[in-house]
């Protein structure tokens, strides 16, 4: 549900009660298309957010703190100049459309009273915030609209403010049955094929596609049904729904509801009334502004999380690709072992037969004393002495031997790095909130994979491991990233607790909090299922999961975050199952 005209009316109805007469104390512009105004009314401190973002355009009171740029943008400076110290005297909405006018009374530089106006246009990608004087002359706006963009309506400094065209729609606040019937009959005559939902959106101010769908659902109708096919009973039912909704709006009988995804708890929708056609999890919240603030705060957190996860995935994937390329190069170097041994053999045979080699020869055939009866043809440099030729081959052998020895060390380091980065990919996948992903950024920065991406307050991150409860009542902890894995395994778990991890597969550390008490096979399988689910093998089957007592798990000196070694382990085989995970969740 977008921030429709009905939602704006509900939010503004509350705003008038709370902000009229309040003084503007501070103004910020945290984003290029968003303004935050701090207000004081007697002893109350309020924050009003106005967003012209195409996807999140809205206006409401907020309780959330936002990060502001170090240097305020020009539009923010302009608002501060004209509005700080002023009082909000009037707020009006045009005809349930998403058009708002806020009148602010302030003093100019000569301490004379002046009246300023903020025009708020909540219109998707055409949303805008416009500052004008009392005569309606535009001082500036957050989005300038030139004639190249719209030749019928320019929004520029010095121009007179002109309201955007909204059509001739009916105001739900002033309708009755006769008006609805006349409108319906006229539409049937003009556009008989128009669907019921489209008819509602086109003819009633403030009604969006989603709210039209809800109205049709309440009337027990098919929203795609042409209006010319509606029966008298259906029309009567629809008219009752419209009138009831209008009554609820006029009487401010709002009951705001936020709808969350049944699986992820991510915000899916909201409206100032319950939407009975929705199947998602519903959360009733007291206060329209509180509900809107809650919805957009969660939506913003989800958007930020996806942004950080996408960036982190890109950085890790880039380094993983580089590591795999290095591994391929090292493997090719190690494939030269046979060639290296050949040079050593040639050098030894030449040294043993120096007296048999004629100076200036291009090659020589000599017996291989490591394989009696076999003769080897050895190429020679005709300008070198026999001894010099033997030394050349020994030098090649030593150089290749040194390179291969170094490659073997580097290969193990590269394999460790690949395993580490693949584990980070699993950690990113397991991240459920910003604290989780911030932990990963801190780690990536400490390991030199990213730079300057960790905010100052990330050190105070308090992300926690996941917590589950087995069928037998044992608490099971699952680390979502390497920081949590290290704390969980090395600090929180008791020596006699059971530790689990997908065998030789990047994934989470899992702890069964049992303090040395026996656990049933069922609990062990459930914990193993968690270890497999929160690993790279989430979509696999018959996944091997090692388990042992925590006292047999240790971290080698200098090991990367999350890396441990263990012994005395046993293995169970499980198939990750999302339904099982849900049943175990607390």
Coordinates of C-alpha atoms in Angstrom, one line a residue:
X1 CA 0.0 0.0 0.0
X2 CA 1.6 3.4 -1.0
X3 CA 1.1 6.4 1.3
X4 CA -2.3 7.2 -0.2
X5 CA -4.6 10.2 0.3
X6 CA -6.5 8.4 3.0
X7 CA -3.3 7.6 4.9
X8 CA -2.2 11.2 4.6
X9 CA -5.5 12.5 6.0
X10 CA -5.2 10.2 8.9
X11 CA -1.6 11.2 9.6
X12 CA -2.3 14.9 9.2
X13 CA -5.3 14.6 11.5
X14 CA -3.0 13.5 14.3
X15 CA -0.3 16.1 13.2
X16 CA -2.7 18.9 13.7
X17 CA -3.4 17.9 17.3
X18 CA 0.3 17.6 18.1
X19 CA 2.3 20.2 16.0
X20 CA 0.0 23.2 15.5
X21 CA 1.5 26.1 17.4
X22 CA 4.9 24.3 17.8
X23 CA 8.2 26.1 17.1
X24 CA 10.7 24.9 14.6
X25 CA 14.0 24.4 16.4
X26 CA 16.2 22.5 13.9
X27 CA 16.1 21.3 10.3
X28 CA 18.2 18.6 8.7
X29 CA 18.3 17.0 5.3
X30 CA 19.6 13.4 5.9
X31 CA 19.0 12.4 2.3
X32 CA 18.8 14.3 -1.0
X33 CA 15.0 14.0 -1.1
X34 CA 14.2 14.0 2.6
X35 CA 13.8 16.7 5.3
X36 CA 13.7 16.2 9.1
X37 CA 12.2 19.1 11.1
X38 CA 12.6 19.2 14.9
X39 CA 9.7 20.9 16.7
X40 CA 9.1 22.1 20.3
X41 CA 5.7 22.5 21.8
X42 CA 5.7 23.5 25.4
X43 CA 7.9 20.7 26.8
X44 CA 7.3 18.2 24.0
X45 CA 10.1 17.5 21.5
X46 CA 8.8 16.2 18.1
X47 CA 10.4 15.2 14.8
X48 CA 8.6 15.6 11.6
X49 CA 9.9 13.8 8.6
X50 CA 9.0 14.8 5.0
X51 CA 10.2 12.5 2.2
X52 CA 10.0 13.1 -1.5
X53 CA 11.7 9.8 -2.2
X54 CA 9.9 8.1 -5.2
X55 CA 9.5 4.8 -3.3
X56 CA 9.0 6.1 0.2
X57 CA 7.3 9.4 -0.2
X58 CA 5.4 10.4 3.0
X59 CA 5.0 12.8 5.9
X60 CA 4.7 11.8 9.5
X61 CA 6.1 12.2 13.0
X62 CA 9.1 9.9 13.8
X63 CA 10.9 8.7 16.9
X64 CA 13.9 7.4 15.0
X65 CA 17.3 9.0 14.8
X66 CA 18.8 9.5 11.4
X67 CA 22.4 10.2 10.4
X68 CA 22.9 13.6 8.9
X69 CA 25.6 14.7 6.4
X70 CA 28.5 16.6 7.7
X71 CA 27.7 19.6 5.4
X72 CA 24.0 20.5 5.0
X73 CA 22.8 20.7 1.4
X74 CA 21.7 24.1 0.0
X75 CA 18.0 23.4 0.3
X76 CA 18.5 22.6 4.0
X77 CA 20.4 25.8 4.6
X78 CA 17.5 27.7 2.8
X79 CA 14.9 26.1 5.0
X80 CA 16.9 27.0 8.1
X81 CA 17.2 30.6 7.0
X82 CA 13.4 31.0 6.5
X83 CA 11.8 28.6 8.9
X84 CA 13.9 28.1 12.1
X85 CA 12.2 29.9 15.0
X86 CA 8.9 30.0 13.2
X87 CA 5.6 28.4 14.4
X88 CA 3.4 26.1 12.5
X89 CA 0.0 27.8 12.3
X90 CA -2.0 25.9 9.8
X91 CA -1.9 22.5 7.9
X92 CA -4.4 21.7 5.2
X93 CA -4.8 18.9 2.7
X94 CA -6.5 19.3 -0.6
X95 CA -9.6 17.1 -1.1
X96 CA -8.0 13.9 0.2
X97 CA -5.3 14.2 -2.4
X98 CA -1.7 13.8 -1.4
X99 CA -1.2 17.5 -1.5
X100 CA -0.4 19.4 1.7
X101 CA 0.1 23.0 2.6
X102 CA 1.9 24.0 5.9
X103 CA 1.8 27.6 6.9
X104 CA 4.7 28.8 9.1
X105 CA 4.7 32.2 10.9
X106 CA 8.1 33.7 11.5
X107 CA 10.0 37.0 11.7
X108 CA 12.2 38.3 8.9
X109 CA 15.7 39.8 9.3
X110 CA 14.0 43.1 10.3
X111 CA 12.0 41.3 13.0
X112 CA 8.8 41.9 11.0
X113 CA 6.2 39.0 11.0
X114 CA 6.1 37.1 7.7
X115 CA 4.3 34.0 6.6
X116 CA 6.0 31.1 4.8
X117 CA 4.4 28.1 3.1
X118 CA 5.7 24.6 2.6
X119 CA 3.9 22.7 -0.1
X120 CA 4.2 19.0 0.2
X121 CA 3.4 16.9 -2.9
X122 CA 3.4 13.2 -2.3
X123 CA 3.1 11.8 -5.8
X124 CA 5.6 8.9 -6.3
X125 CA 8.4 9.9 -8.6
X126 CA 6.9 13.4 -8.9
X127 CA 7.0 14.0 -5.2
X128 CA 8.4 17.4 -4.1
X129 CA 8.9 19.7 -1.1
X130 CA 8.5 23.4 -2.1
X131 CA 9.2 26.5 0.0
X132 CA 7.2 29.6 -1.0
X133 CA 6.4 33.0 0.5
X134 CA 2.9 34.2 1.6
X135 CA 2.0 35.1 -2.0
X136 CA 2.8 31.7 -3.3
X137 CA 6.0 32.7 -5.0
X138 CA 8.5 29.8 -5.0
X139 CA 11.7 30.4 -3.1
X140 CA 13.2 27.0 -3.8
X141 CA 12.3 23.3 -3.8
X142 CA 14.0 20.0 -3.2
X143 CA 13.4 19.0 -6.8
X144 CA 13.5 21.7 -9.5
X145 CA 11.1 21.0 -12.4
X146 CA 12.2 22.9 -15.6
X147 CA 10.3 23.3 -18.9
X148 CA 12.4 20.5 -20.3
X149 CA 10.8 18.1 -17.8
X150 CA 7.3 19.6 -17.7
X151 CA 6.4 22.4 -20.1
X152 CA 3.0 22.9 -18.5
X153 CA 4.1 23.3 -14.9
X154 CA 7.5 24.6 -13.9
X155 CA 8.6 24.4 -10.2
X156 CA 11.5 26.9 -10.0
X157 CA 12.6 29.8 -7.8
X158 CA 10.6 32.9 -8.7
X159 CA 7.7 31.1 -10.3
X160 CA 4.2 31.1 -8.8
X161 CA 3.2 27.9 -7.1
X162 CA 0.6 26.1 -9.1
X163 CA -1.0 22.9 -7.8
X164 CA -0.4 19.8 -9.9
X165 CA -3.4 18.6 -11.9
X166 CA -5.4 16.0 -9.9
X167 CA -8.5 15.7 -11.9
X168 CA -12.1 16.1 -10.8
X169 CA -12.5 13.4 -8.2
X170 CA -15.1 13.0 -5.5
X171 CA -14.1 13.8 -1.9
X172 CA -15.0 10.9 0.3
X173 CA -15.5 13.4 3.2
X174 CA -18.5 14.9 1.5
X175 CA -20.3 12.1 -0.4
X176 CA -23.7 10.5 0.0
X177 CA -25.5 7.7 -1.7
X178 CA -26.9 9.9 -4.5
X179 CA -23.5 11.2 -5.5
X180 CA -22.1 7.7 -5.7
X181 CA -25.0 6.4 -7.8
X182 CA -24.9 9.4 -10.2
X183 CA -21.1 8.9 -10.6
X184 CA -21.6 5.2 -11.2
X185 CA -24.3 5.6 -13.8
X186 CA -22.3 8.2 -15.6
X187 CA -19.3 5.9 -15.7
X188 CA -21.3 2.9 -17.0
X189 CA -22.6 5.1 -19.8
X190 CA -19.1 6.4 -20.7
X191 CA -16.8 3.5 -20.0
X192 CA -18.9 0.3 -19.6
X193 CA -15.8 -2.0 -19.7
X194 CA -14.0 -0.2 -16.8
X195 CA -13.3 -2.6 -13.9
X196 CA -14.7 -2.0 -10.4
X197 CA -11.2 -1.2 -8.9
X198 CA -10.3 1.2 -11.7
X199 CA -13.6 3.0 -11.3
X200 CA -12.9 3.5 -7.6
X201 CA -9.4 4.8 -8.2
X202 CA -10.5 7.1 -11.1
X203 CA -13.5 8.7 -9.3
X204 CA -12.7 8.9 -5.6
X205 CA -9.9 11.1 -4.2
X206 CA -7.4 9.4 -1.9
X207 CA -8.2 5.9 -3.1
X208 CA -5.2 3.9 -4.4
X209 CA -5.1 0.6 -6.2
X210 CA -4.6 -1.4 -2.9
X211 CA -7.3 0.4 -1.0
X212 CA -9.7 -0.1 -4.0
X213 CA -8.9 -3.8 -3.9
X214 CA -9.8 -3.8 -0.2
X215 CA -13.1 -2.0 -0.8
X216 CA -14.1 -4.5 -3.5
X217 CA -13.1 -7.4 -1.3
X218 CA -15.2 -6.1 1.6
X219 CA -18.1 -5.8 -0.9
X220 CA -17.6 -9.5 -1.8
X221 CA -17.0 -8.7 -5.5
X222 CA -14.4 -9.5 -8.2
X223 CA -12.2 -6.4 -8.7
X224 CA -11.7 -7.1 -12.4
X225 CA -15.5 -7.3 -13.1
X226 CA -16.7 -4.6 -15.6
X227 CA -18.9 -2.0 -14.0
X228 CA -21.6 -2.7 -16.6
X229 CA -21.9 -6.3 -15.4
X230 CA -22.4 -5.4 -11.7
X231 CA -25.7 -6.5 -10.3
X232 CA -28.0 -4.4 -8.1
X233 CA -27.1 -6.3 -5.0
X234 CA -23.4 -6.0 -5.7
X235 CA -23.7 -2.3 -6.3
X236 CA -25.7 -1.9 -3.1
X237 CA -23.0 -3.7 -1.2
X238 CA -20.2 -1.6 -2.7
X239 CA -22.0 1.6 -1.9
X240 CA -22.4 0.6 1.7
X241 CA -18.6 -0.2 1.9
X242 CA -17.8 3.3 0.4
X243 CA -20.2 5.1 2.8
X244 CA -18.9 3.1 5.8
X245 CA -15.3 3.9 4.9
X246 CA -16.2 7.6 4.4
X247 CA -17.9 7.6 7.9
X248 CA -14.8 6.1 9.5
X249 CA -12.5 8.7 7.8
X250 CA -14.7 11.6 8.9
X251 CA -15.0 10.3 12.5
X252 CA -11.2 9.6 12.5
X253 CA -12.0 6.0 13.5
X254 CA -8.6 4.8 12.4
X255 CA -7.2 1.4 13.3
X256 CA -3.7 1.3 11.7
X257 CA -2.3 -2.1 10.9
X258 CA 1.2 -3.1 9.6
X259 CA 1.5 -6.3 7.7
X260 CA 4.7 -8.4 8.0
X261 CA 5.9 -11.3 5.8
X262 CA 5.0 -14.5 7.5
X263 CA 8.5 -16.0 7.0
X264 CA 10.9 -13.1 7.3
X265 CA 8.9 -10.5 9.3
X266 CA 9.9 -7.9 6.7
X267 CA 7.3 -5.1 6.3
X268 CA 4.9 -5.9 3.4
X269 CA 2.2 -3.3 3.7
X270 CA 0.3 -0.9 6.0
X271 CA -3.0 1.0 6.0
X272 CA -4.9 3.1 8.5
X273 CA -7.6 0.5 8.5
X274 CA -7.4 -3.3 8.6
X275 CA -7.2 -4.9 5.1
X276 CA -9.2 -8.1 5.3
X277 CA -7.9 -9.4 2.0
X278 CA -4.3 -9.6 3.4
X279 CA -3.0 -13.0 4.5
X280 CA 0.3 -11.7 6.0
X281 CA 0.9 -11.4 9.7
X282 CA -0.8 -8.3 11.0
X283 CA 0.4 -5.9 13.8
X284 CA -2.0 -3.3 15.2
X285 CA -0.3 -0.2 16.3
X286 CA -1.7 2.6 18.4
X287 CA -1.5 5.9 16.5
X288 CA -1.4 6.5 12.7
X289 CA 2.0 8.3 12.8
X290 CA 3.4 5.5 15.0
X291 CA 2.3 2.9 12.5
X292 CA 3.7 4.8 9.6
X293 CA 6.9 5.4 11.4
X294 CA 7.2 1.7 12.4
X295 CA 6.5 0.5 8.8
X296 CA 9.0 2.8 7.1
X297 CA 11.7 2.3 9.8
X298 CA 11.5 -1.5 9.3
X299 CA 11.4 -1.0 5.5
X300 CA 14.4 1.3 5.7
X301 CA 16.3 -1.2 7.8
X302 CA 15.5 -4.0 5.3
X303 CA 16.6 -1.8 2.4
X304 CA 19.8 -0.9 4.2
X305 CA 20.4 -4.5 5.1
X306 CA 20.0 -5.6 1.5
X307 CA 22.2 -2.8 0.3
X308 CA 25.0 -3.8 2.8
X309 CA 24.6 -7.5 2.1
X310 CA 24.8 -6.9 -1.7
X311 CA 27.9 -4.7 -1.3
X312 CA 29.5 -7.2 1.1
X313 CA 28.7 -10.1 -1.3
X314 CA 30.3 -8.2 -4.1
X315 CA 33.5 -7.5 -2.1
X316 CA 33.8 -11.1 -0.9
X317 CA 33.0 -12.6 -4.3
X318 CA 35.6 -10.4 -5.9
X319 CA 38.3 -11.5 -3.4
X320 CA 37.1 -15.1 -3.7
X321 CA 37.4 -15.0 -7.5
X322 CA 40.9 -13.6 -7.1
X323 CA 41.9 -16.4 -4.6
X324 CA 40.6 -19.0 -6.9
X325 CA 42.6 -17.6 -9.8
X326 CA 45.7 -17.7 -7.6
X327 CA 44.9 -21.3 -6.7
X328 CA 44.7 -22.2 -10.4
X329 CA 48.1 -20.5 -11.0
X330 CA 49.6 -22.4 -8.0
X331 CA 48.3 -25.7 -9.2
X332 CA 49.9 -25.1 -12.6
X333 CA 53.2 -24.3 -10.9
X334 CA 53.0 -27.5 -8.9
X335 CA 52.4 -29.5 -12.0
X336 CA 56.0 -28.7 -13.0
X337 CA 57.3 -31.1 -10.4
X338 CA 58.0 -33.8 -13.0
X339 CA 59.9 -31.3 -15.2
X340 CA 61.9 -30.2 -12.1
X341 CA 63.0 -33.8 -11.4
X342 CA 64.0 -34.2 -15.0
X343 CA 66.5 -31.3 -14.7
X344 CA 68.0 -32.7 -11.5
X345 CA 68.5 -36.1 -13.2
X346 CA 70.1 -34.5 -16.3
X347 CA 72.5 -32.5 -14.1
X348 CA 73.6 -35.6 -12.1
X349 CA 74.1 -37.8 -15.3
X350 CA 76.1 -35.0 -16.9
X351 CA 78.4 -34.6 -13.9
X352 CA 78.9 -38.4 -13.7
X353 CA 79.9 -38.5 -17.4
X354 CA 81.9 -35.3 -18.0
X355 CA 84.8 -37.2 -19.5
X356 CA 82.5 -38.8 -22.1
X357 CA 81.0 -35.5 -23.5
X358 CA 82.7 -33.8 -26.5
X359 CA 83.0 -30.0 -26.3
X360 CA 80.6 -28.3 -28.7
X361 CA 78.1 -31.1 -28.9
X362 CA 74.4 -30.1 -29.1
X363 CA 73.2 -33.3 -27.3
X364 CA 74.5 -36.4 -25.8
X365 CA 73.1 -39.9 -25.2
X366 CA 74.1 -41.3 -21.8
X367 CA 73.0 -44.3 -19.6
X368 CA 70.5 -43.6 -16.8
X369 CA 72.1 -45.1 -13.7
X370 CA 68.8 -44.9 -11.9
X371 CA 67.2 -47.2 -14.5
X372 CA 69.9 -49.7 -15.8
X373 CA 69.6 -50.4 -19.5
X374 CA 67.9 -47.1 -20.4
X375 CA 69.7 -44.3 -22.2
X376 CA 68.7 -40.6 -22.0
X377 CA 69.2 -38.0 -24.7
X378 CA 70.2 -34.7 -23.0
X379 CA 70.2 -31.4 -24.9
X380 CA 73.4 -29.3 -24.5
X381 CA 74.4 -25.7 -25.1
X382 CA 77.1 -26.1 -27.7
X383 CA 79.1 -23.0 -26.4
X384 CA 79.1 -24.3 -22.8
X385 CA 81.5 -26.7 -21.3
X386 CA 80.0 -30.1 -20.1
X387 CA 80.4 -29.0 -16.5
X388 CA 78.7 -25.7 -17.3
X389 CA 75.8 -27.5 -19.0
X390 CA 75.4 -29.7 -15.9
X391 CA 75.4 -26.6 -13.7
X392 CA 72.7 -24.9 -15.8
X393 CA 70.4 -27.9 -15.2
X394 CA 71.1 -27.9 -11.5
X395 CA 70.3 -24.2 -11.3
X396 CA 67.0 -24.8 -13.1
X397 CA 66.2 -27.5 -10.6
X398 CA 67.0 -25.4 -7.6
X399 CA 64.9 -22.5 -8.9
X400 CA 61.9 -24.6 -9.7
X401 CA 62.3 -26.5 -6.4
X402 CA 62.3 -23.2 -4.5
X403 CA 59.2 -22.0 -6.5
X404 CA 57.3 -25.2 -5.9
X405 CA 58.1 -25.2 -2.1
X406 CA 56.9 -21.7 -1.9
X407 CA 53.8 -22.6 -4.0
X408 CA 52.9 -25.4 -1.7
X409 CA 52.9 -23.0 1.3
X410 CA 51.0 -20.4 -0.6
X411 CA 48.6 -23.0 -1.9
X412 CA 47.6 -24.0 1.7
X413 CA 47.3 -20.3 2.6
X414 CA 45.1 -19.8 -0.5
X415 CA 42.9 -22.8 0.4
X416 CA 42.5 -21.4 3.9
X417 CA 41.5 -18.0 2.5
X418 CA 39.0 -19.6 0.1
X419 CA 37.5 -21.5 2.9
X420 CA 37.4 -18.4 5.0
X421 CA 35.7 -16.3 2.3
X422 CA 33.2 -19.0 1.5
X423 CA 32.3 -19.0 5.3
X424 CA 31.9 -15.2 5.1
X425 CA 29.4 -15.7 2.2
X426 CA 27.4 -18.0 4.5
X427 CA 27.6 -15.4 7.3
X428 CA 26.2 -12.8 4.9
X429 CA 23.4 -15.1 4.0
X430 CA 22.6 -15.7 7.7
X431 CA 22.6 -11.9 8.6
X432 CA 19.1 -10.9 9.8
X433 CA 19.7 -7.3 10.8
X434 CA 22.1 -4.4 10.5
X435 CA 24.0 -5.3 13.6
X436 CA 24.8 -8.7 12.0
X437 CA 26.1 -7.3 8.8
X438 CA 28.1 -4.6 10.7
X439 CA 29.9 -7.4 12.5
X440 CA 30.9 -8.8 9.2
X441 CA 32.1 -5.4 7.9
X442 CA 34.2 -5.0 11.0
X443 CA 35.7 -8.3 10.4
X444 CA 36.3 -7.7 6.7
X445 CA 38.0 -4.4 7.5
X446 CA 40.2 -6.0 10.2
X447 CA 41.3 -8.6 7.6
X448 CA 42.0 -6.0 5.0
X449 CA 39.2 -6.8 2.5
X450 CA 37.3 -3.5 2.8
X451 CA 38.3 0.0 3.8
X452 CA 36.4 2.8 5.5
X453 CA 33.0 1.0 5.5
X454 CA 32.7 0.6 9.3
X455 CA 30.8 3.3 11.0
X456 CA 32.1 4.7 14.3
X457 CA 29.2 3.1 16.3
X458 CA 29.8 -0.3 14.8
X459 CA 32.1 -1.2 17.7
X460 CA 29.1 -1.0 19.9
X461 CA 27.2 -3.6 17.8
X462 CA 25.2 -6.0 20.0
X463 CA 24.2 -8.7 17.5
X464 CA 23.4 -11.9 19.2
X465 CA 23.4 -15.6 18.1
X466 CA 20.2 -17.3 17.1
X467 CA 18.4 -19.1 19.9
X468 CA 16.4 -22.3 19.5
X469 CA 14.8 -24.9 21.8
X470 CA 14.9 -28.6 21.0
X471 CA 11.9 -30.9 21.4
X472 CA 13.5 -32.1 24.7
X473 CA 13.8 -28.6 26.1
X474 CA 17.6 -28.0 25.5
X475 CA 18.6 -24.5 24.4
X476 CA 20.6 -24.5 21.2
X477 CA 22.6 -21.5 20.0
X478 CA 23.6 -20.8 16.4
X479 CA 26.3 -18.2 15.5
X480 CA 25.4 -16.0 12.5
X481 CA 28.9 -14.7 11.8
X482 CA 32.5 -15.3 12.8
X483 CA 32.3 -12.8 15.7
X484 CA 29.4 -14.7 17.2
X485 CA 31.0 -18.0 16.4
X486 CA 34.1 -17.1 18.4
X487 CA 32.2 -15.7 21.3
X488 CA 29.8 -18.6 21.4
X489 CA 32.4 -21.4 21.2
X490 CA 35.3 -19.9 23.0
X491 CA 33.7 -17.8 25.7
X492 CA 30.0 -18.7 26.2
X493 CA 29.9 -22.5 25.8
X494 CA 30.8 -24.7 28.8
X495 CA 33.4 -27.4 28.4
X496 CA 30.8 -30.2 28.6
X497 CA 28.4 -28.5 26.1
X498 CA 28.1 -30.2 22.7
X499 CA 29.6 -28.3 19.7
X500 CA 28.4 -29.0 16.1
X501 CA 29.5 -27.9 12.7
X502 CA 28.8 -29.0 9.1
X503 CA 31.8 -31.3 8.2
X504 CA 34.3 -29.6 6.0
X505 CA 31.6 -27.2 4.9
X506 CA 31.5 -23.4 5.6
X507 CA 28.9 -22.7 8.2
X508 CA 27.8 -21.7 11.7
X509 CA 29.0 -23.0 15.0
X510 CA 26.2 -24.6 17.0
X511 CA 26.1 -25.2 20.7
X512 CA 23.7 -27.5 22.6
X513 CA 23.5 -26.0 26.1
X514 CA 23.5 -29.3 28.1
X515 CA 26.4 -28.8 30.7
X516 CA 27.5 -32.4 30.3
X517 CA 24.1 -34.0 30.6
X518 CA 23.1 -36.7 28.2
X519 CA 21.0 -35.5 25.2
X520 CA 18.7 -37.6 23.2
X521 CA 19.4 -38.6 19.6
X522 CA 16.4 -36.4 18.6
X523 CA 18.0 -33.3 20.1
X524 CA 21.3 -34.2 18.4
X525 CA 19.6 -34.5 15.0
X526 CA 17.7 -31.3 15.5
X527 CA 21.0 -29.5 16.4
X528 CA 22.6 -31.1 13.4
X529 CA 19.8 -29.9 11.2
X530 CA 20.4 -26.3 12.4
X531 CA 24.2 -26.7 11.7
X532 CA 23.4 -27.9 8.2
X533 CA 20.7 -25.3 7.5
X534 CA 23.0 -22.4 8.6
X535 CA 25.8 -23.6 6.3
X536 CA 26.7 -23.7 2.6
X537 CA 24.8 -27.0 2.4
X538 CA 21.4 -25.5 3.3
X539 CA 19.9 -26.8 0.1
X540 CA 21.6 -30.2 0.3
X541 CA 20.6 -33.6 1.6
X542 CA 22.3 -36.2 3.8
X543 CA 24.7 -33.4 5.0
X544 CA 27.5 -34.7 7.4
X545 CA 27.6 -32.8 10.6
X546 CA 30.5 -33.3 13.1
X547 CA 29.8 -33.0 16.8
X548 CA 32.0 -33.2 19.9
X549 CA 32.3 -31.7 23.4
X550 CA 33.3 -28.0 23.4
X551 CA 36.4 -28.9 25.5
X552 CA 37.8 -30.7 22.4
X553 CA 37.5 -27.5 20.3
X554 CA 40.3 -25.0 20.1
X555 CA 41.5 -22.1 18.1
X556 CA 45.1 -22.2 16.7
X557 CA 47.2 -19.2 17.4
X558 CA 46.9 -16.6 14.7
X559 CA 43.9 -18.3 13.0
X560 CA 41.3 -16.2 11.2
X561 CA 38.0 -15.3 13.0
X562 CA 35.7 -18.3 13.2
X563 CA 38.3 -20.9 12.5
X564 CA 38.8 -23.8 15.0
X565 CA 40.1 -27.3 15.1
X566 CA 38.6 -30.2 17.0
X567 CA 38.9 -33.9 17.8
X568 CA 37.0 -36.8 19.4
X569 CA 34.2 -36.0 17.0
X570 CA 31.4 -38.2 15.7
X571 CA 29.3 -37.5 12.7
X572 CA 25.5 -37.5 12.0
X573 CA 23.9 -37.1 8.6
X574 CA 20.9 -34.8 8.3
X575 CA 18.8 -33.1 5.7
X576 CA 18.1 -29.4 6.3
X577 CA 14.4 -28.7 6.7
X578 CA 12.9 -25.2 7.0
X579 CA 9.8 -26.5 8.8
X580 CA 12.0 -28.0 11.5
X581 CA 13.9 -24.8 11.9
X582 CA 10.6 -22.9 12.4
X583 CA 9.4 -25.4 15.0
X584 CA 12.6 -25.0 17.0
X585 CA 12.6 -21.2 16.9
X586 CA 12.0 -19.3 20.1

